[in-house]
């Protein structure tokens, strides 16, 4: 008898083993998608991890079905999933859940089937039962949602239960295949008219039906130019109606064929490299190649606008020429608009873009094409790492320092940079990390010789790095020259840029209008009812938003504490800046880019286009404006408040602040002459501001790395954050205390906490956090993770802690 271990898309502590029916024995392989039953009724589609002959201790069920002819992933992906699960402390099921497109996951749908034996005497039924029985009698089967619709309520289980007891219906669990091929109508000419003379005769006969003649002419034209004639295209071109087309079909002149079409178009990659590298870029490229001869990973540290993308393109071209696949990762898909265009220029339309905004059907198609190698280039955010590459040769991680490479919620909480390096090793593929401001961890690894290091210190086109001035807010306040949140210096600089028909980017790291409201009588600040966090005022909607749980509240006019009506907005966000600008520069065309204004892919693309076409004079935004954008005409960048970047409690605060300011500065003066950057700050003497001013990454690195070593932070230690969560504050505090006391003997001084985090309550759950610092030896790390897993089970086994949620976050950022 053969057995299969199956990964199910659930957070189960281990995989289940099923018996393999003889009929499947030959075809079943690791990676095959199978239908299984779990528990009494639920059915799932899972993925076979291994096939073996070892019977488990429990009584096995048989696999129900094999869902596809071929496996949906290769053993490489199974190995990758297993590494993610073990390294990031989650289940393989959670990894599968993140990896597989929804349409390949499937879980069962409950169907009510009419029991014909019951007959049609419904006199014994009450009103609700009667309604359902009648519907079932007519339709023979109903889904739960349909029952809810009919009864107009969501609580329908009691009714269903009674109907089952009374034997009116039966329950059936069905796995629904949801992926649908896309079909389109193609128009063809009937074989009778394939000869010239016949066609000519036909046109002669058609004299009295000019509309049909026009349609036929349009058809012939499309056939000649496009080859295939789609019904939609034909109707559009000829301006004819479906009825007129049907006329020709009825006369047996044209006929219509339904064909399966690809949603995702691919073609052979035909690289067009129409640029030459500058001498220093050439050197950098040669260095990258040289390092790759010995090393799997190379870090390209190139200043902003040095042309890192051009070097990526060259490396991609080489990899594609060798027939292998390339994955180009970006921290956020919002960044893709410009990169897509740039890459398409070189590699044509054969680039698959993968992100969460695609439809589920499209995702299945990309999945399949990556798997069979038809797609050679994938461009995407971190989740595209989970695609089933067949033969990956190169991973490019652009803006490798970016924190959004780390998945926060839900599990798997993986870091795409580290995961990419592991994934690549399975293929013996190379990884090229690129950034103007590398993560300290990456630069450290490069300095240690673990990665190759290539530095590109000049901007393309010989343009100098922008000049950076720090403007003293305190001084201008004292001199009363501030205009709201704008210093005189910034205002003057904006005025000048506008006069020169240049564009301006302004950065403020808070969105909304005012980060909080304040009662000037008693100091009360409105907070979220479910989270311990102040509410942000969004003036567009005139509402207060909780940025933690998303709840929206009406504006408050009266202080809940003292009853006075003296609430004023405090501090400022992007919305307020946009507003101020409108007042200060009424003539200027102003736009805002943040998660509130960019709700979808199209609005982002549109804004990028408007900027490129210089239809926008001033852009205000959050982090979003920082990332890799390349506009020729921006000559001024303003950072409204450096203080807020430099003052939050996190060991990465300085590194982050440097990266942000250096990156946003990097948007200035990329093409025509040197740009200018103004940084407004109260604390103008902060050392980080000095490094930013000098564009001095290396000194920032030296200073920070010394601190990291001294205080035992990454890259010298790995940090694992444990978050515990519960509705009851006391319970979660006790749980955290107990867990910490168990861990103490194993970890000792390397355990920080437990304590309540800055925001101690989110969505009505109280939080406790502790940080565990792990030495970098993998043996020790593996041991501690094992200890942790056992303690989690032990803790949750105690009745009072049963509903405590424990979230381990390995290498938290
Ligand atoms: N060899 C080259 N030939 C033509 N144009 C180039 C070349 N190198 C760079 N450029 C142009 O210079 C600009 C900056 O290059 P790119 O965007 O690749 O820089 P980057 O290093 O990625 O910068 P950032 O880190 O700020 O994203 C782009 O508009 C790019 O097209
Ligand atoms: Zn909230």
Coordinates of C-alpha atoms in Angstrom, one line a residue, residues 55-333:
X55 CA 1.6 3.5 7.2
X56 CA 1.0 6.2 9.9
X57 CA -0.2 5.2 13.4
X58 CA -3.7 6.4 12.7
X59 CA -6.3 5.0 10.4
X60 CA -5.9 6.6 7.0
X61 CA -8.5 7.7 4.6
X62 CA -8.2 7.2 0.9
X63 CA -7.3 10.1 -1.4
X64 CA -10.5 11.1 -3.2
X65 CA -9.2 12.3 -6.4
X66 CA -6.2 13.5 -8.4
X67 CA -7.1 16.9 -9.7
X68 CA -4.7 17.5 -12.6
X69 CA -2.7 15.3 -15.0
X70 CA 0.7 16.8 -13.9
X71 CA 2.0 18.1 -10.6
X72 CA 1.3 21.8 -10.0
X73 CA 4.7 22.4 -8.4
X74 CA 8.1 20.9 -8.7
X75 CA 10.1 19.3 -5.9
X76 CA 12.1 22.6 -5.8
X77 CA 9.0 24.5 -4.6
X78 CA 8.2 21.8 -2.0
X79 CA 11.7 22.1 -0.7
X80 CA 11.3 25.9 -0.6
X81 CA 8.0 25.8 1.2
X82 CA 9.4 23.4 3.8
X83 CA 12.3 25.8 4.4
X84 CA 10.0 28.8 4.8
X85 CA 7.8 26.9 7.2
X86 CA 10.7 25.8 9.4
X87 CA 12.7 29.1 9.3
X88 CA 9.7 31.4 9.8
X89 CA 7.9 29.1 12.2
X90 CA 4.7 28.5 10.4
X91 CA 3.0 25.5 8.8
X92 CA 3.6 24.3 5.3
X93 CA -0.1 24.7 4.8
X94 CA 0.2 28.5 5.5
X95 CA 3.0 28.7 2.9
X96 CA 0.9 26.8 0.4
X97 CA -2.0 29.1 1.1
X98 CA 0.1 32.1 0.3
X99 CA 1.6 30.5 -2.8
X100 CA -1.2 28.9 -4.7
X101 CA -3.6 31.1 -6.6
X102 CA -7.1 30.9 -5.0
X103 CA -8.5 29.0 -8.0
X104 CA -6.1 26.1 -7.4
X105 CA -6.8 25.9 -3.7
X106 CA -10.5 25.0 -3.6
X107 CA -12.3 24.0 -0.5
X108 CA -15.6 22.3 -0.4
X109 CA -18.9 23.8 -0.9
X110 CA -21.9 22.4 1.0
X111 CA -24.9 21.5 -1.2
X112 CA -28.3 20.6 0.0
X113 CA -29.8 18.0 -2.2
X114 CA -33.5 17.2 -2.4
X115 CA -34.5 13.8 -1.1
X116 CA -36.9 12.5 -3.8
X117 CA -38.1 9.8 -1.4
X118 CA -39.7 12.5 0.7
X119 CA -42.4 13.2 -1.9
X120 CA -44.2 16.6 -2.0
X121 CA -46.3 16.6 1.1
X122 CA -45.0 19.6 3.0
X123 CA -47.8 19.8 5.6
X124 CA -45.6 18.9 8.5
X125 CA -43.2 21.7 7.9
X126 CA -43.1 25.1 9.5
X127 CA -42.8 28.3 7.4
X128 CA -39.1 28.5 7.0
X129 CA -38.8 24.8 6.4
X130 CA -41.5 25.0 3.8
X131 CA -39.8 27.8 1.9
X132 CA -36.6 25.8 1.6
X133 CA -38.3 22.5 0.9
X134 CA -40.3 24.1 -1.9
X135 CA -37.2 25.7 -3.5
X136 CA -35.4 22.3 -3.2
X137 CA -38.3 20.5 -4.7
X138 CA -38.1 22.7 -7.8
X139 CA -34.3 23.2 -8.1
X140 CA -33.1 19.9 -6.6
X141 CA -30.1 21.5 -5.0
X142 CA -29.3 24.6 -3.1
X143 CA -26.1 26.2 -1.8
X144 CA -26.0 27.5 1.8
X145 CA -25.9 31.1 0.4
X146 CA -29.0 30.5 -1.5
X147 CA -30.8 29.2 1.6
X148 CA -29.7 32.4 3.3
X149 CA -31.1 34.5 0.5
X150 CA -34.4 32.7 0.5
X151 CA -34.8 33.1 4.2
X152 CA -33.3 36.5 4.2
X153 CA -31.1 35.7 7.3
X154 CA -27.6 34.3 7.8
X155 CA -28.5 32.0 10.7
X156 CA -29.9 29.0 8.7
X157 CA -28.3 26.0 10.2
X158 CA -31.1 25.2 12.6
X159 CA -33.5 25.1 9.7
X160 CA -31.2 22.9 7.6
X161 CA -30.7 20.6 10.6
X162 CA -34.4 20.1 10.9
X163 CA -34.9 19.5 7.2
X164 CA -32.2 16.8 7.4
X165 CA -33.8 15.2 10.4
X166 CA -37.2 15.2 8.6
X167 CA -35.4 13.6 5.6
X168 CA -36.4 16.4 3.2
X169 CA -32.9 16.9 2.1
X170 CA -29.4 15.4 2.1
X171 CA -26.1 17.1 2.5
X172 CA -23.4 16.8 -0.1
X173 CA -19.9 18.3 -0.1
X174 CA -18.6 19.2 -3.4
X175 CA -15.2 20.4 -4.5
X176 CA -15.7 23.1 -7.1
X177 CA -13.2 23.7 -9.8
X178 CA -13.3 27.5 -10.2
X179 CA -10.7 28.2 -12.8
X180 CA -12.3 28.9 -16.1
X181 CA -10.6 29.1 -19.5
X182 CA -11.3 32.2 -21.3
X183 CA -13.3 31.7 -24.5
X184 CA -13.7 34.2 -27.3
X185 CA -15.6 34.1 -30.6
X186 CA -13.6 34.1 -33.8
X187 CA -15.2 34.7 -37.1
X188 CA -14.2 32.6 -40.2
X189 CA -15.1 32.6 -43.8
X190 CA -17.0 29.6 -45.0
X191 CA -14.9 27.3 -47.2
X192 CA -17.2 27.8 -50.2
X193 CA -15.8 31.3 -50.5
X194 CA -12.1 30.7 -50.2
X195 CA -11.6 31.1 -54.0
X196 CA -11.3 34.5 -55.5
X197 CA -14.1 34.0 -58.1
X198 CA -16.6 32.7 -55.6
X199 CA -15.9 35.7 -53.4
X200 CA -16.3 38.1 -56.3
X201 CA -19.6 36.5 -57.2
X202 CA -20.7 36.8 -53.6
X203 CA -20.0 40.5 -53.6
X204 CA -22.0 40.9 -56.8
X205 CA -25.0 39.3 -55.2
X206 CA -24.8 41.5 -52.2
X207 CA -25.6 44.7 -53.9
X208 CA -28.8 45.1 -52.0
X209 CA -27.3 44.6 -48.5
X210 CA -24.7 47.3 -48.2
X211 CA -24.3 46.9 -44.4
X212 CA -23.5 43.2 -44.9
X213 CA -21.1 44.0 -47.6
X214 CA -19.3 46.5 -45.4
X215 CA -19.1 43.9 -42.7
X216 CA -17.6 41.4 -45.1
X217 CA -15.0 43.9 -46.3
X218 CA -14.0 44.7 -42.8
X219 CA -13.7 41.0 -42.2
X220 CA -11.4 40.5 -45.2
X221 CA -9.3 43.5 -44.1
X222 CA -8.9 42.2 -40.5
X223 CA -8.1 38.7 -41.8
X224 CA -5.3 40.1 -43.9
X225 CA -3.8 42.4 -41.3
X226 CA -4.4 40.4 -38.1
X227 CA -4.7 36.8 -39.2
X228 CA -7.4 35.9 -36.7
X229 CA -10.6 37.8 -36.7
X230 CA -12.2 38.3 -33.3
X231 CA -15.9 38.9 -33.3
X232 CA -15.6 42.0 -31.1
X233 CA -12.9 43.5 -33.2
X234 CA -14.9 42.9 -36.3
X235 CA -18.1 44.5 -34.9
X236 CA -16.1 47.4 -33.7
X237 CA -14.3 48.0 -37.0
X238 CA -17.4 47.7 -39.2
X239 CA -19.8 49.3 -36.9
X240 CA -22.2 46.5 -37.6
X241 CA -24.6 44.9 -35.1
X242 CA -24.6 41.3 -33.9
X243 CA -27.8 40.8 -35.8
X244 CA -26.2 41.8 -39.1
X245 CA -23.3 39.4 -38.4
X246 CA -25.8 36.8 -37.6
X247 CA -27.4 37.5 -41.0
X248 CA -24.2 36.5 -42.7
X249 CA -23.8 33.5 -40.5
X250 CA -27.3 32.3 -41.3
X251 CA -26.5 32.6 -45.0
X252 CA -23.5 30.3 -44.5
X253 CA -21.1 32.9 -45.6
X254 CA -19.4 33.4 -42.2
X255 CA -19.2 31.0 -39.3
X256 CA -18.3 31.5 -35.7
X257 CA -15.9 29.4 -33.7
X258 CA -15.5 29.6 -29.9
X259 CA -11.8 29.3 -29.0
X260 CA -9.9 29.1 -25.8
X261 CA -7.6 32.1 -25.5
X262 CA -4.8 33.0 -23.1
X263 CA -5.4 35.8 -20.7
X264 CA -1.7 36.2 -20.3
X265 CA 0.1 36.7 -23.6
X266 CA 3.7 35.5 -23.9
X267 CA 6.1 35.5 -26.8
X268 CA 9.7 34.7 -27.3
X269 CA 11.9 37.1 -25.6
X270 CA 13.7 39.2 -28.2
X271 CA 15.9 41.4 -26.3
X272 CA 16.5 44.9 -27.7
X273 CA 19.4 46.5 -25.9
X274 CA 19.6 50.0 -27.5
X275 CA 21.8 51.7 -25.0
X276 CA 25.5 51.7 -24.1
X277 CA 26.7 51.6 -20.6
X278 CA 28.9 54.5 -19.4
X279 CA 32.5 53.6 -18.6
X280 CA 31.8 53.3 -14.9
X281 CA 28.7 51.3 -15.5
X282 CA 30.8 48.9 -17.7
X283 CA 33.2 48.5 -14.8
X284 CA 30.4 47.8 -12.4
X285 CA 28.9 45.2 -14.8
X286 CA 32.2 43.5 -15.2
X287 CA 32.5 43.4 -11.4
X288 CA 29.1 41.9 -11.0
X289 CA 30.0 39.2 -13.4
X290 CA 33.3 38.5 -11.8
X291 CA 31.8 38.1 -8.4
X292 CA 29.1 35.8 -9.7
X293 CA 31.9 33.4 -10.8
X294 CA 32.5 32.7 -7.2
X295 CA 29.5 34.0 -5.2
X296 CA 25.9 33.3 -5.3
X297 CA 24.9 36.8 -4.2
X298 CA 26.2 40.2 -5.2
X299 CA 25.2 43.6 -3.8
X300 CA 25.2 46.5 -6.2
X301 CA 25.5 49.6 -4.2
X302 CA 25.0 52.4 -6.6
X303 CA 24.0 56.0 -5.8
X304 CA 20.6 57.2 -6.8
X305 CA 20.3 57.6 -10.6
X306 CA 23.5 55.8 -11.3
X307 CA 21.7 53.5 -13.7
X308 CA 21.4 50.3 -11.7
X309 CA 18.4 49.4 -13.8
X310 CA 20.6 49.4 -16.9
X311 CA 23.0 47.0 -15.3
X312 CA 20.1 44.7 -14.3
X313 CA 18.9 44.8 -17.9
X314 CA 22.3 43.6 -19.1
X315 CA 22.4 40.8 -16.5
X316 CA 18.9 39.8 -17.4
X317 CA 19.7 39.6 -21.1
X318 CA 22.6 37.2 -20.4
X319 CA 20.5 35.0 -18.3
X320 CA 17.7 34.9 -20.8
X321 CA 20.1 34.1 -23.6
X322 CA 21.1 31.0 -21.6
X323 CA 17.5 29.9 -21.7
X324 CA 16.9 30.4 -18.0
X325 CA 14.2 32.4 -16.2
X326 CA 14.6 35.7 -14.5
X327 CA 12.7 37.1 -11.5
X328 CA 12.7 40.8 -11.0
X329 CA 11.5 41.7 -7.5
X330 CA 10.3 45.1 -6.4
X331 CA 9.3 46.1 -2.8
X332 CA 5.9 47.3 -3.8
X333 CA 3.9 46.8 -6.9

